[in-house]
Short mmCIF file of C-alpha atoms in Angstrom, two decimals:
data_model
loop_
_atom_site.label_atom_id
_atom_site.label_comp_id
_atom_site.label_asym_id
_atom_site.label_seq_id
_atom_site.Cartn_x
_atom_site.Cartn_y
_atom_site.Cartn_z
CA ILE A 30 104.81 95.92 92.01
CA ASP A 31 102.53 98.33 90.74
CA ILE A 32 99.43 98.37 88.69
CA GLU A 33 96.87 100.58 87.03
CA THR A 34 93.16 99.81 86.76
CA THR A 35 89.94 101.41 85.20
CA GLY A 36 88.48 101.72 88.80
CA LEU A 37 88.93 100.88 92.31
CA ASN A 38 86.66 97.77 92.68
CA SER A 39 88.41 94.14 92.85
CA ASN A 40 85.43 92.41 94.61
CA PRO A 41 82.41 91.02 92.60
CA ASP A 42 80.50 91.06 95.68
CA VAL A 43 79.97 94.78 95.55
CA GLY A 44 79.52 95.33 91.87
CA GLU A 45 81.19 95.04 88.44
CA VAL A 46 85.03 94.36 89.01
CA ASN A 47 87.29 97.06 87.41
CA HIS A 48 89.85 96.32 84.72
CA ILE A 49 93.74 95.95 85.18
CA ILE A 50 95.09 98.41 82.35
CA GLU A 51 98.92 98.31 83.27
CA VAL A 52 101.31 96.46 85.19
CA GLY A 53 104.96 97.07 86.31
CA ALA A 54 107.42 95.62 88.54
CA VAL A 55 111.11 95.38 89.14
CA LYS A 56 113.33 93.19 91.04
CA ILE A 57 115.93 94.52 93.32
CA GLU A 58 119.14 92.69 94.65
CA GLN A 59 121.34 94.18 97.11
CA GLY A 60 120.00 97.58 96.58
CA LYS A 61 119.95 97.65 92.81
CA ILE A 62 117.32 97.11 90.13
CA THR A 63 118.58 93.87 88.38
CA GLU A 64 115.16 93.14 86.28
CA LYS A 65 112.12 95.01 85.02
CA PHE A 66 108.66 93.88 84.12
CA SER A 67 106.08 96.36 82.25
CA SER A 68 103.16 95.84 80.08
CA PHE A 69 99.94 97.46 79.33
CA CYS A 70 96.77 95.34 79.23
CA SER A 71 94.10 95.20 76.54
CA CYS A 72 90.98 96.60 78.05
CA PRO A 73 87.36 95.58 76.87
CA ILE A 74 85.91 99.06 77.81
CA PRO A 75 86.91 102.75 76.77
CA LEU A 76 89.08 104.14 79.54
CA PRO A 77 86.90 106.57 81.72
CA GLN A 78 88.29 110.27 81.73
CA GLU A 79 89.35 110.39 85.14
CA ILE A 80 91.66 107.35 84.77
CA LYS A 81 93.03 109.00 81.62
CA LYS A 82 93.88 112.07 83.61
CA LEU A 83 95.31 110.33 86.79
CA THR A 84 97.37 107.80 84.62
CA GLY A 85 98.34 109.67 81.37
CA ILE A 86 97.10 106.14 79.73
CA LEU A 87 94.99 106.59 76.89
CA ASN A 88 92.82 104.14 74.74
CA GLN A 89 95.01 103.70 71.97
CA ASP A 90 97.92 102.71 74.54
CA LEU A 91 95.82 99.38 75.20
CA LYS A 92 94.90 98.81 71.54
CA ASN A 93 97.42 96.16 70.72
CA ALA A 94 98.33 95.38 74.25
CA PRO A 95 98.32 91.51 75.59
CA ILE A 96 94.98 90.25 77.22
CA VAL A 97 95.36 90.24 81.11
CA LYS A 98 95.53 86.50 80.85
CA GLN A 99 98.88 86.50 79.21
CA VAL A 100 100.31 89.58 81.29
CA LEU A 101 99.39 87.78 84.44
CA TYR A 102 101.26 84.44 83.59
CA ASP A 103 104.27 86.96 82.61
CA LEU A 104 104.29 88.47 85.75
CA HIS A 105 103.63 85.66 87.66
CA ASP A 106 106.81 83.88 86.29
CA PHE A 107 108.72 87.08 86.67
CA CYS A 108 107.88 87.15 90.59
CA LYS A 109 107.43 83.34 91.42
CA ASP A 110 110.70 83.56 93.40
CA SER A 111 110.33 86.83 95.02
CA GLU A 112 108.61 88.53 97.91
CA ILE A 113 106.22 91.29 96.58
CA VAL A 114 106.81 94.88 97.87
CA GLY A 115 104.28 97.76 96.86
CA HIS A 116 102.48 100.76 98.06
CA ASN A 117 99.09 99.93 99.15
CA VAL A 118 99.92 96.49 97.99
CA SER A 119 96.74 95.15 99.05
CA PHE A 120 94.80 96.99 96.36
CA ASP A 121 97.07 95.54 93.57
CA LEU A 122 97.06 91.81 95.22
CA GLY A 123 93.06 92.03 95.09
CA PHE A 124 93.29 92.64 91.23
CA LEU A 125 95.86 90.38 90.59
CA ASN A 126 94.18 87.43 92.57
CA TYR A 127 90.75 88.11 91.20
CA TYR A 128 92.16 87.93 87.54
CA GLY A 129 94.82 85.35 88.03
CA ALA A 130 92.10 83.05 89.95
CA GLN A 131 90.20 82.88 86.68
CA GLN A 132 93.79 81.17 85.22
CA LYS A 133 94.64 79.42 88.47
CA ILE A 134 97.17 81.80 88.90
CA LEU A 135 97.50 83.25 92.50
CA PHE A 136 99.95 85.65 93.96
CA LYS A 137 100.30 83.87 97.48
CA GLN A 138 104.08 85.08 98.27
CA ALA A 139 104.89 86.92 101.17
CA TYR A 140 104.20 90.70 100.81
CA ALA A 141 105.12 94.03 102.37
CA ASP A 142 103.04 97.30 102.06
CA THR A 143 105.30 100.58 102.03
CA LEU A 144 101.81 102.50 102.96
CA THR A 145 101.48 100.53 106.22
CA MET A 146 105.41 101.06 106.67
CA SER A 147 105.39 104.59 106.27
CA ARG A 148 102.27 105.15 108.19
CA LEU A 149 104.22 103.38 111.20
CA LEU A 150 107.30 105.31 110.80
CA LEU A 151 105.46 108.56 110.51
CA ASN A 152 103.27 107.73 113.33
CA HIS A 153 99.87 108.33 111.26
CA ASP A 154 96.48 105.91 111.40
#
């Protein structure tokens, strides 16, 4: 799983929460991709220039995209029977659970973080 956002904050206690602008996921069975999920999310603010540069996503890409609520329902259905894996996945889950909680959608599956795994394998703190 991977998401793109308008910034780094998913914690309302430390300021305005940034917006999810894209979600992507694949299902892998026996080492092969068996299903894919991908969606932009409409965004109520113009994208910051640094986010456009970093992600390659433009305001016009989000113009007719579904609202985050619908994307999260669809993603939750896609992921419901699966473990979640991602690079720095706690970042992604912070956003998914912040916005999902507003719809009573929580991503509570077991998860694995490839960032943590790579640091352990490479012996970096």
